Short mmCIF file of C-alpha atoms and ligand atoms in Angstrom, two decimals:
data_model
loop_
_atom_site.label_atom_id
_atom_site.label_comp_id
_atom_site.label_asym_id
_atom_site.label_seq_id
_atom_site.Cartn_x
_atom_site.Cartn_y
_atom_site.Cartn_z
CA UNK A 1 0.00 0.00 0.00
CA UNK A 2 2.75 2.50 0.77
CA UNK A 3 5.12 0.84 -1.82
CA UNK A 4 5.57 3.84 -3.72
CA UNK A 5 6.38 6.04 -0.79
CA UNK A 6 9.10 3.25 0.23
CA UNK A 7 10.39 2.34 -2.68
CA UNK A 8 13.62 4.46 -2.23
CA UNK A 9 14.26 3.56 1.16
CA UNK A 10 12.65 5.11 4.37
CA UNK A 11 10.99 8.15 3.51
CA UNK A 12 11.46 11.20 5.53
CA UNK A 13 9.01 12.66 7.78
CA UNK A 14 9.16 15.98 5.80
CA UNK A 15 7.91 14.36 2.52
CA UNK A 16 5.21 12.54 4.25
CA UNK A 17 3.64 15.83 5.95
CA UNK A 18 4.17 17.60 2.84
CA UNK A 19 1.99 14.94 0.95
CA UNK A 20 -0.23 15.04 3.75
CA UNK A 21 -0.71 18.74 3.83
CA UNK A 22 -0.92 18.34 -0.22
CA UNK A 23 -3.84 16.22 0.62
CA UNK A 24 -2.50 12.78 0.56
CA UNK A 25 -4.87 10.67 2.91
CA UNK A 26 -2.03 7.57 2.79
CA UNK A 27 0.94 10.01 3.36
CA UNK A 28 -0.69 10.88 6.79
CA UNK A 29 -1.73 7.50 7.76
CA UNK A 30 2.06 6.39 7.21
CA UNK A 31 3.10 9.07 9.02
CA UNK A 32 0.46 8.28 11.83
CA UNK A 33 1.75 4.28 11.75
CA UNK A 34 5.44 5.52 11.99
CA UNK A 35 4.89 7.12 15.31
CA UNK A 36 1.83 5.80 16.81
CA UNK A 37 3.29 2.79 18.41
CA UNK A 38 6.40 4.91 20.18
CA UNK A 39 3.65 8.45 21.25
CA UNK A 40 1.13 5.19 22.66
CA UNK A 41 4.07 3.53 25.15
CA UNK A 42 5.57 7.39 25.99
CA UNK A 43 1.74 7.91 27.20
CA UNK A 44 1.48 4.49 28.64
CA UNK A 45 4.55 4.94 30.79
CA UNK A 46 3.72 8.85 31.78
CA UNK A 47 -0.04 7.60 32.55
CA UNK A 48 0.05 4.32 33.55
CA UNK A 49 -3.46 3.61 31.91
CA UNK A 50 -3.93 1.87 28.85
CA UNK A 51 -7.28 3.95 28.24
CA UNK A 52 -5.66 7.17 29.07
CA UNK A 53 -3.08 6.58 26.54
CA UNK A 54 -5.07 6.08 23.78
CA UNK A 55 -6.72 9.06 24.66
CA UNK A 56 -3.60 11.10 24.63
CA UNK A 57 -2.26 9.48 21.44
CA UNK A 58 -5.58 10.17 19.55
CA UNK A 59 -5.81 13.95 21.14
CA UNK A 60 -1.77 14.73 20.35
CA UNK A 61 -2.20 13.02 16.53
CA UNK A 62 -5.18 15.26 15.65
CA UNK A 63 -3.60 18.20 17.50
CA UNK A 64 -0.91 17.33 15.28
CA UNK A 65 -2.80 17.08 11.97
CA UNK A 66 -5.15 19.77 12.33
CA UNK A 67 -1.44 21.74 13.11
CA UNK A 68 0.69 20.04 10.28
CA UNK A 69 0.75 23.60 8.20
CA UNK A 70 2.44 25.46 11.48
CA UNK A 71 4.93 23.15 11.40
CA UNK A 72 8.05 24.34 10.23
CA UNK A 73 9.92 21.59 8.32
CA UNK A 74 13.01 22.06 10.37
CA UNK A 75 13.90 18.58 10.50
CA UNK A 76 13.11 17.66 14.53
CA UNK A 77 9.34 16.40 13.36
CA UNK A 78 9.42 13.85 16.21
CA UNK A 79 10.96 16.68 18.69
CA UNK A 80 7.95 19.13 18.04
CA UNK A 81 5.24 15.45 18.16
CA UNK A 82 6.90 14.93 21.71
CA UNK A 83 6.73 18.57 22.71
CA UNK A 84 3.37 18.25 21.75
CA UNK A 85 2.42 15.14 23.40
CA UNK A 86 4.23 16.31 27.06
CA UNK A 87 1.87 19.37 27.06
CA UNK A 88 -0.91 17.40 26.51
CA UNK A 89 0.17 14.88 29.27
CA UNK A 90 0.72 17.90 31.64
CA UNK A 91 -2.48 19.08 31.21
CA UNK A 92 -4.03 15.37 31.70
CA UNK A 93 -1.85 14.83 34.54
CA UNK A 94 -3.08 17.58 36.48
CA UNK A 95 -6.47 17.59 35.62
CA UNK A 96 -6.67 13.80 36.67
CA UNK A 97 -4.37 14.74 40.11
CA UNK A 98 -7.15 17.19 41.28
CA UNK A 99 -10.07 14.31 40.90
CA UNK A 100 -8.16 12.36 42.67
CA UNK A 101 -7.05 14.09 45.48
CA UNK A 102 -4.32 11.39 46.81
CA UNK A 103 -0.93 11.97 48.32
CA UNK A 104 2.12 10.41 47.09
CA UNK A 105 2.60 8.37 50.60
CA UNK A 106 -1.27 7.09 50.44
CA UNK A 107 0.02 5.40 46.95
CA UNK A 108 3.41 4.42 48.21
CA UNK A 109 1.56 2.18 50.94
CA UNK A 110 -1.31 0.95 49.08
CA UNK A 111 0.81 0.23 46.06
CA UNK A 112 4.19 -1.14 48.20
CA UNK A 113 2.31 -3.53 50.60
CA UNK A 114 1.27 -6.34 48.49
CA UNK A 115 4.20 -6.54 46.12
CA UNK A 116 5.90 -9.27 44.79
CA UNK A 117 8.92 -9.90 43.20
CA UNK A 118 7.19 -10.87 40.03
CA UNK A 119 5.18 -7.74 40.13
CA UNK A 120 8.29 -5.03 40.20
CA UNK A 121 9.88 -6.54 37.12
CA UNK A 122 8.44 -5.62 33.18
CA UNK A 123 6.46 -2.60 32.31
CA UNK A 124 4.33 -2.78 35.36
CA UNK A 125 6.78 -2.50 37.37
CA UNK A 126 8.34 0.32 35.85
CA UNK A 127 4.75 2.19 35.57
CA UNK A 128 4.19 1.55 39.22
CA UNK A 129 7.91 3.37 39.85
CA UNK A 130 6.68 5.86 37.78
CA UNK A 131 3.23 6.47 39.03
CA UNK A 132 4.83 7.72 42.11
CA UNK A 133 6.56 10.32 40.69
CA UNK A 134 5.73 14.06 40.76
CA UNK A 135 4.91 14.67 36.65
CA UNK A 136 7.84 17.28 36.01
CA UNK A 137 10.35 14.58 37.23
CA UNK A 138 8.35 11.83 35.25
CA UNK A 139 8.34 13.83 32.05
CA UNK A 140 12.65 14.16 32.46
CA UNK A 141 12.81 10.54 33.20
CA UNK A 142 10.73 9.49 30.11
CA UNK A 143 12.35 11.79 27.82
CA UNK A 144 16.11 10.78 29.30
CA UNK A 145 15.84 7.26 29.62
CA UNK A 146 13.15 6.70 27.00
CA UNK A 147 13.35 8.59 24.40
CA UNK A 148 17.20 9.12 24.68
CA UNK A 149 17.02 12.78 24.38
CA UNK A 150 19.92 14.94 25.67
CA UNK A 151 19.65 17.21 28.11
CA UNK A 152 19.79 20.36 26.38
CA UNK A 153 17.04 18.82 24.04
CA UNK A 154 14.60 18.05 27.39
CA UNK A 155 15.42 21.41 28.17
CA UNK A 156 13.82 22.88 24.52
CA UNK A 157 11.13 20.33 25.08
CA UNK A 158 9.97 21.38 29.08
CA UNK A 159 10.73 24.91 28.35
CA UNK A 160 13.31 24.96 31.24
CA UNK A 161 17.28 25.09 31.57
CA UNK A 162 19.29 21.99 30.61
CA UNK A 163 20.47 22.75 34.65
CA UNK A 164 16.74 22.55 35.78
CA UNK A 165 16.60 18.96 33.78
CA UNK A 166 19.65 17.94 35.56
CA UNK A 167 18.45 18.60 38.70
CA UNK A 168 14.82 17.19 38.12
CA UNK A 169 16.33 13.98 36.93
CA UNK A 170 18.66 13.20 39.69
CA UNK A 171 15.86 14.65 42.51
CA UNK A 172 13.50 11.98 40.53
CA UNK A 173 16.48 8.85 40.57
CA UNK A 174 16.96 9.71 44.48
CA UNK A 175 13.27 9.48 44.66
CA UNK A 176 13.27 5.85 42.76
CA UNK A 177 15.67 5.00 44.99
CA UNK A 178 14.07 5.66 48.30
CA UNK A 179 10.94 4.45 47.00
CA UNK A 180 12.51 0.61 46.38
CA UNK A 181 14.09 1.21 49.87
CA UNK A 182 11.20 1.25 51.40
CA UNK A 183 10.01 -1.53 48.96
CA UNK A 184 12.60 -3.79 50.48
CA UNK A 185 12.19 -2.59 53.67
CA UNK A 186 8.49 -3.54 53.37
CA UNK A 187 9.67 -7.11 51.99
CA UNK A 188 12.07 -8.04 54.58
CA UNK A 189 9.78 -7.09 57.10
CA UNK A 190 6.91 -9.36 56.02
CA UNK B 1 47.14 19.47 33.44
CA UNK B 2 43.19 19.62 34.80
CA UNK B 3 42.23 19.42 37.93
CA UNK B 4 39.80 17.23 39.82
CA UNK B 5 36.17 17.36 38.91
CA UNK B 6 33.59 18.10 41.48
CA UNK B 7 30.27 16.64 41.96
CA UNK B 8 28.50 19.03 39.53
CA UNK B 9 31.00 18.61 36.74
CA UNK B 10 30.73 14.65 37.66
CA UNK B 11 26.96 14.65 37.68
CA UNK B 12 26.92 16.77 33.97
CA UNK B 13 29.27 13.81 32.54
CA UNK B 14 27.37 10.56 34.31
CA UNK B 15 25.23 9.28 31.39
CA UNK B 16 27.70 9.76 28.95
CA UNK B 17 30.41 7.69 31.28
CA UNK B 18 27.46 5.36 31.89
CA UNK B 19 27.16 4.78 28.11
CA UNK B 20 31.36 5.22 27.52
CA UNK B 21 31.26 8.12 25.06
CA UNK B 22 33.29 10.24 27.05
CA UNK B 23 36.70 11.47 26.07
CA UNK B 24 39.53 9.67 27.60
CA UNK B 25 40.63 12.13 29.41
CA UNK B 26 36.75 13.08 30.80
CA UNK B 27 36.34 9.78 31.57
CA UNK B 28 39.12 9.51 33.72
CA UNK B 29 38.35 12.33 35.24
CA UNK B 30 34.82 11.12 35.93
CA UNK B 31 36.63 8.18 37.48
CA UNK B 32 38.70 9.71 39.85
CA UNK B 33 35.93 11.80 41.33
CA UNK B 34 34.02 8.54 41.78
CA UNK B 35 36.66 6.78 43.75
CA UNK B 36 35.85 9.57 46.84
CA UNK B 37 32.73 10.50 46.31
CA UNK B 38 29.36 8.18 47.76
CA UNK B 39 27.11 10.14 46.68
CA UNK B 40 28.06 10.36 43.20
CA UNK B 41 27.98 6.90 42.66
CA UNK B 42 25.18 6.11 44.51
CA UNK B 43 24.09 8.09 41.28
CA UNK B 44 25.43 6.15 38.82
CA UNK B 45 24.06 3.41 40.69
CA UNK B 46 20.60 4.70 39.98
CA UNK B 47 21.52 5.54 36.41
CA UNK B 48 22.27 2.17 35.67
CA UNK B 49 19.51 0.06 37.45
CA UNK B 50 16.77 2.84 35.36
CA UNK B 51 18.72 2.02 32.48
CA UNK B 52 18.57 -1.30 32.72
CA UNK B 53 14.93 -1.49 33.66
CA UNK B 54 14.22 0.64 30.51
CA UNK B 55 15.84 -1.52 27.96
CA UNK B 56 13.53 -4.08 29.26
CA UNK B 57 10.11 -2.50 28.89
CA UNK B 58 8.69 -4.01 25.83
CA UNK B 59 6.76 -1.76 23.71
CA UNK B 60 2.71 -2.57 24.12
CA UNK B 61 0.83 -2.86 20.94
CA UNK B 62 -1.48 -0.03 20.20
CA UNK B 63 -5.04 -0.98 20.93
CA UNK B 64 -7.32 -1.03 17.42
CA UNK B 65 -8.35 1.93 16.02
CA UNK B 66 -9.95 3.49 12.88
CA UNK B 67 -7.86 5.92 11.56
CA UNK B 68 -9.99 6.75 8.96
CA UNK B 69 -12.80 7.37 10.73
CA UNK B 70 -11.42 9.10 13.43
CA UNK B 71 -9.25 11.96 11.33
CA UNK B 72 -11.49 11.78 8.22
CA UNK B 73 -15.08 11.05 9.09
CA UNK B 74 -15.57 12.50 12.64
CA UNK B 75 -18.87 11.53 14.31
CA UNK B 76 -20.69 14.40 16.04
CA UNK B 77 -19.98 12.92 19.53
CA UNK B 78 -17.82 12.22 20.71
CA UNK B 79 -16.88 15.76 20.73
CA UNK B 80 -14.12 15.55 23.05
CA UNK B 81 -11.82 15.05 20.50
CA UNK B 82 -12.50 17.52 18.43
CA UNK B 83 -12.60 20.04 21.17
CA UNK B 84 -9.18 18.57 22.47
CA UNK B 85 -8.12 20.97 19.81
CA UNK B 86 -4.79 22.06 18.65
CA UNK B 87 -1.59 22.45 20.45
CA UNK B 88 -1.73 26.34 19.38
CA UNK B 89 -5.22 27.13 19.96
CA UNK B 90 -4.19 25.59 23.69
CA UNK B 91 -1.51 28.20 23.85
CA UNK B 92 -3.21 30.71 22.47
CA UNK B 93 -6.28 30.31 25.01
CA UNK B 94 -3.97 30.63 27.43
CA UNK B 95 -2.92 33.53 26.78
CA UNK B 96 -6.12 34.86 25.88
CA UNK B 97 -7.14 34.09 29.44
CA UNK B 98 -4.17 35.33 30.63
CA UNK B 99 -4.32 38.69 29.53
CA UNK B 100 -8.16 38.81 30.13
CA UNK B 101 -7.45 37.96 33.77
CA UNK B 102 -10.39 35.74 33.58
CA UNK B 103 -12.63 37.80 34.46
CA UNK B 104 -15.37 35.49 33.99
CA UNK B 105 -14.59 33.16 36.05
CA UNK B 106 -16.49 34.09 39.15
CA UNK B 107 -19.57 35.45 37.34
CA UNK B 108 -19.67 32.77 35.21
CA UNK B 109 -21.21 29.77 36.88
CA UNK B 110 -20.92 26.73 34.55
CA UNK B 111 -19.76 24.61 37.39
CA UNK B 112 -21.28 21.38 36.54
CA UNK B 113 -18.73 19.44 38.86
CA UNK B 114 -20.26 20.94 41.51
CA UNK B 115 -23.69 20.99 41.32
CA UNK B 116 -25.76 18.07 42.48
CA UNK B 117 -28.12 17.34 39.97
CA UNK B 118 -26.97 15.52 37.22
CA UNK B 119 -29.27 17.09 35.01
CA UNK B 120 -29.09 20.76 33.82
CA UNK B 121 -32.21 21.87 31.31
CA UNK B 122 -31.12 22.17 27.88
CA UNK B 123 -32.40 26.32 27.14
CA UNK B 124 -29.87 26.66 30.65
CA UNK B 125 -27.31 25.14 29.22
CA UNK B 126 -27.91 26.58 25.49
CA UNK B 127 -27.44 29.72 26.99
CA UNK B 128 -24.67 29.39 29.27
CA UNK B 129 -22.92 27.60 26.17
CA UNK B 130 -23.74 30.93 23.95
CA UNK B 131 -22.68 33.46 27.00
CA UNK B 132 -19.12 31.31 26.71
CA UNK B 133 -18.72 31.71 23.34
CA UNK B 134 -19.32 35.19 22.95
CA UNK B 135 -16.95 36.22 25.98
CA UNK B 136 -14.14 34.15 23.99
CA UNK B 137 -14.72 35.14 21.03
CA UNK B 138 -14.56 39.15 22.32
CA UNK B 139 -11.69 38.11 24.15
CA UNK B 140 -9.77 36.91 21.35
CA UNK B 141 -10.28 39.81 19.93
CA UNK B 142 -9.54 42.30 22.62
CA UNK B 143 -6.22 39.79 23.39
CA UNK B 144 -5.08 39.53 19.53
CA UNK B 145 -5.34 43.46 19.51
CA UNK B 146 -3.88 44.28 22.64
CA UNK B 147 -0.58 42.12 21.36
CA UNK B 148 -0.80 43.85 18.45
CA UNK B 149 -0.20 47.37 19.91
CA UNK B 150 2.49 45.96 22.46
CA UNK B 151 5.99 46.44 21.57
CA UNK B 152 6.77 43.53 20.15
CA UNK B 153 10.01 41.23 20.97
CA UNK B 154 11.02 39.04 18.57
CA UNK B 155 9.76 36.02 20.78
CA UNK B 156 5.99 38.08 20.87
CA UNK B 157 6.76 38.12 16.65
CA UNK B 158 6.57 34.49 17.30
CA UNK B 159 3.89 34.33 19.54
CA UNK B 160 1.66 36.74 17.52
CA UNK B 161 2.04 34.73 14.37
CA UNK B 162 1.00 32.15 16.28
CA UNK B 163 -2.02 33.55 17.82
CA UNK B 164 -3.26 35.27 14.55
CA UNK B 165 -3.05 31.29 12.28
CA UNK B 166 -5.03 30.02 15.00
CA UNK B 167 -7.13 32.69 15.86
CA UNK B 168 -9.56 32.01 13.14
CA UNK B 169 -9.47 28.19 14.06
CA UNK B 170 -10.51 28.47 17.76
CA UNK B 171 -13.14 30.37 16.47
CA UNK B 172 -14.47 27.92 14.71
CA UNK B 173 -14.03 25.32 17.67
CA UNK B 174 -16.05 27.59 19.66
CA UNK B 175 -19.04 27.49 16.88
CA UNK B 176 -18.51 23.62 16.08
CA UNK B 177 -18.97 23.47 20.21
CA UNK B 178 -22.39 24.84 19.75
CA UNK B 179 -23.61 23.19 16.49
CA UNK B 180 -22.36 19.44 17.65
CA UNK B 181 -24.48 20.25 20.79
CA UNK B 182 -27.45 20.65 18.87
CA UNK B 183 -26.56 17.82 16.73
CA UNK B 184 -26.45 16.05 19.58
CA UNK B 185 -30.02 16.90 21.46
CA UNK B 186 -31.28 13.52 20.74
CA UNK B 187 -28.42 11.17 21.91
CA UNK B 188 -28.62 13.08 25.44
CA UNK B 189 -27.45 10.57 28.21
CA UNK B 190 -25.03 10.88 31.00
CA UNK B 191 -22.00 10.69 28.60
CA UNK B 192 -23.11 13.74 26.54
CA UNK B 193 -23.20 15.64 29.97
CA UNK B 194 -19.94 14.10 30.68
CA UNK B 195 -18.48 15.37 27.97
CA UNK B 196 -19.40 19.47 27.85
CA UNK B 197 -18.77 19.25 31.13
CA UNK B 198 -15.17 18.50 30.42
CA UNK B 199 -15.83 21.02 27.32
CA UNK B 200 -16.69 24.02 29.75
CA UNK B 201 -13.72 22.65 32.77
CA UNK B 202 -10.80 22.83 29.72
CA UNK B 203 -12.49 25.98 28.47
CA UNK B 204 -12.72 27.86 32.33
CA UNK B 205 -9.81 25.92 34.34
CA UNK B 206 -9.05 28.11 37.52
CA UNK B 207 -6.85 30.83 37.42
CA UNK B 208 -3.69 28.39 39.48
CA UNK B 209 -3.83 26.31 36.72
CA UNK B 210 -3.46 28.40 34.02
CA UNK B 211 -1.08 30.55 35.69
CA UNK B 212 1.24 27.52 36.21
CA UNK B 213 0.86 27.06 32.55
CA UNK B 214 1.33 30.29 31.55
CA UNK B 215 4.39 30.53 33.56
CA UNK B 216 5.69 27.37 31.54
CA UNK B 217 4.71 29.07 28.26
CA UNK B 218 6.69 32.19 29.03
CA UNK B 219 9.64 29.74 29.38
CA UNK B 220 9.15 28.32 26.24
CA UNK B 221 8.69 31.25 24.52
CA UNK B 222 11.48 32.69 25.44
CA UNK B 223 13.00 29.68 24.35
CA UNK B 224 12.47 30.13 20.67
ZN1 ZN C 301 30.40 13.59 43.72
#
């Protein structure tokens, strides 16, 4: 189906938005299939929620093709998605912290006391680190460990100084760390 | 000859040493510090057990979905989506809020959250809808003006051209809102409730919120 876009090797974003804003139904699709997998596991990790990250996925792609003409072809087409898709899971973030009024410690308990071995390995477990995070230290650690971008890059992303990334990523390792302390603690207790 | 890093210059150089794409000489500079220093590689400890737990997460499959339907033949309802909107009309109601200090706010009681009846009558909420609409739309105006006349940085350049190719856009967002509502009168249920409710919460968050976000935006924008 995309055979002709392919046939000279992987086509570049830039010539599948400009078919797309040309009109090209198939040129958006493939661009769609090219990131949908990678935006739908960046919002599965930042929300834990399978349902919430379709949600976000669905909201950032037609944010993203109702916005295709402001974008501005400078080559970072995945940079500006991900910009995108971090506002967007901001704004879901907080809006779903203030239904649920719960404290990090409440979670930390309810979430640490039944825990298996088993459980804290895989992508749940990794979710369930991340869960407990505040969402400015979860967005650095996605974007770091994830999505392999470098600092000065998270920086452009967040809108805040490489320096504030540092510090947000190491304040959200400690964090991690203390967390799976008290995890063990918890364990060798029982 | 260089002399010994401390635990800022160490920290700045960790991933990099983690993934050995330093410089010799960096790296053994990174190396040294680490021989003295707990904290640091208590650190690098933590660098490497996240890294290691993030080459294992396997990517999920993406549920089902039509494509198609969903960016070519959008259904009246739900109208979340379409009132999800764009990444710039976002911004730019923002700012529009911003600068009109939300003055609505208080006066403007579309709480739904709040109230305890599940069930607001249509005319009330017809009206409330239409009273929205035409305080954005004037604020737009007033906001997209008042920029105008500001002396403008070459960051409020950016911002401006922003504002004005979306302007027209959340306009339009603001008549679809009413128009799908009428469209859909007949499917009324809890879930159509559900959804302007969230319509009229993303359209009047309160003023913390968007002042958090505006103080983000400022960031960015003066990161252009
Ligand atoms: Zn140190």
């Amino acid at each position: 189906m995309y055979r002709e876009l392919t046939m000279f090797g992987k086509t570049t974003d830039e010539l599948l938005i400009q078919k797309a804003l040309a009109g090209s139904e198939r040129a958006w699709f493939g661009l769609v299939r090219r990131y949908e997998k990678r935006l739908y596991n960046y919002s599965l990790r930042m929300t834990g929620s399978p349902d919430d990250a379709m949600d976000i996925l669905q909201d950032v792609l037609m944010s993203v093709y109702r916005n295709l003409s402001t974008y501005r072809g400078d080559g970072v087409f995945a940079a500006w998605l991900f910009r995108i898709a971090s506002f967007r899971c901001t704004d879901f973030l907080r809006r779903r912290g203030r239904q649920f009024a719960s404290t990090d410690e409440v979670d930390v308990i309810d979430e640490s006391g039944p825990v298996t071995g088993n459980d804290m390995d895989g992508n749940k477990g990794l979710m369930a680190m991340m869960s407990r995070l505040p969402t400015e230290q979860k967005h650095v650690i996605e974007l770091k460990f994830f999505q392999h971008f470098t600092f000065d890059e998270i920086a452009g992303q967040l809108g805040i100084s490489s320096n504030t990334a540092k510090s947000r990523l190491y304040a959200a390792l400690k964090k991690m760390r203390e967390q799976n302390e008290n995890v063990m603690m918890v364990k060798e207790g029982a | 000859m260089k002399t010994e890093y401390s635990c800022e210059q160490c920290k700045e150089q960790l991933f990099d040493f983690v993934n050995s794409v330093l410089p010799p000489l960096e790296q053994q500079l990174v190396d040294q510090h680490l021989q003295h220093c707990d904290e640091c590689n208590a650190d690098l400890t933590d660098i490497w057990n996240l890294q290691s737990k993030a080459t294992s997460w396997r990517d999920e499959r993406v549920p089902r979905w039509n494509r198609r339907q969903f960016f070519f033949e959008p259904s009246p309802w739900p109208m979340r989506m379409q009132w999800a909107a764009s990444f710039a009309s976002v911004l730019v109601l923002i700012l529009v809020l911003m600068e009109a200090r939300i003055s609505t706010v208080g006066g403007l009681t579309v709480d739904f959250a709040a109230s305890d009846s599940r069930y607001v009558s249509q005319p009330e909420l017809m009206q409330q809808l239409a009273s929205v609409q035409n305080l954005q739309r004037s604020e737009l105006d007033s906001s997209v003006q008042k920029l105008t006349s500001q002396q403008i940085t070459t960051n409020q350049l950016l911002l401006r051209t922003l504002l004005d190719a979306s302007r027209q856009e959340r306009r339009k967002d603001l008549g679809n809102m009413l128009v799908l509502w009428e469209q859909a009168q007949d499917q009324r249920s809890v879930s159509t409730e559900e959804s302007l409710r969230y319509l009229i919460a993303s359209q009047i968050q309160d003023r913390r919120e968007i002042e958090d976000l505006n103080d983000a935006l400022l960031q960015v924008s003066n990161n252009f």
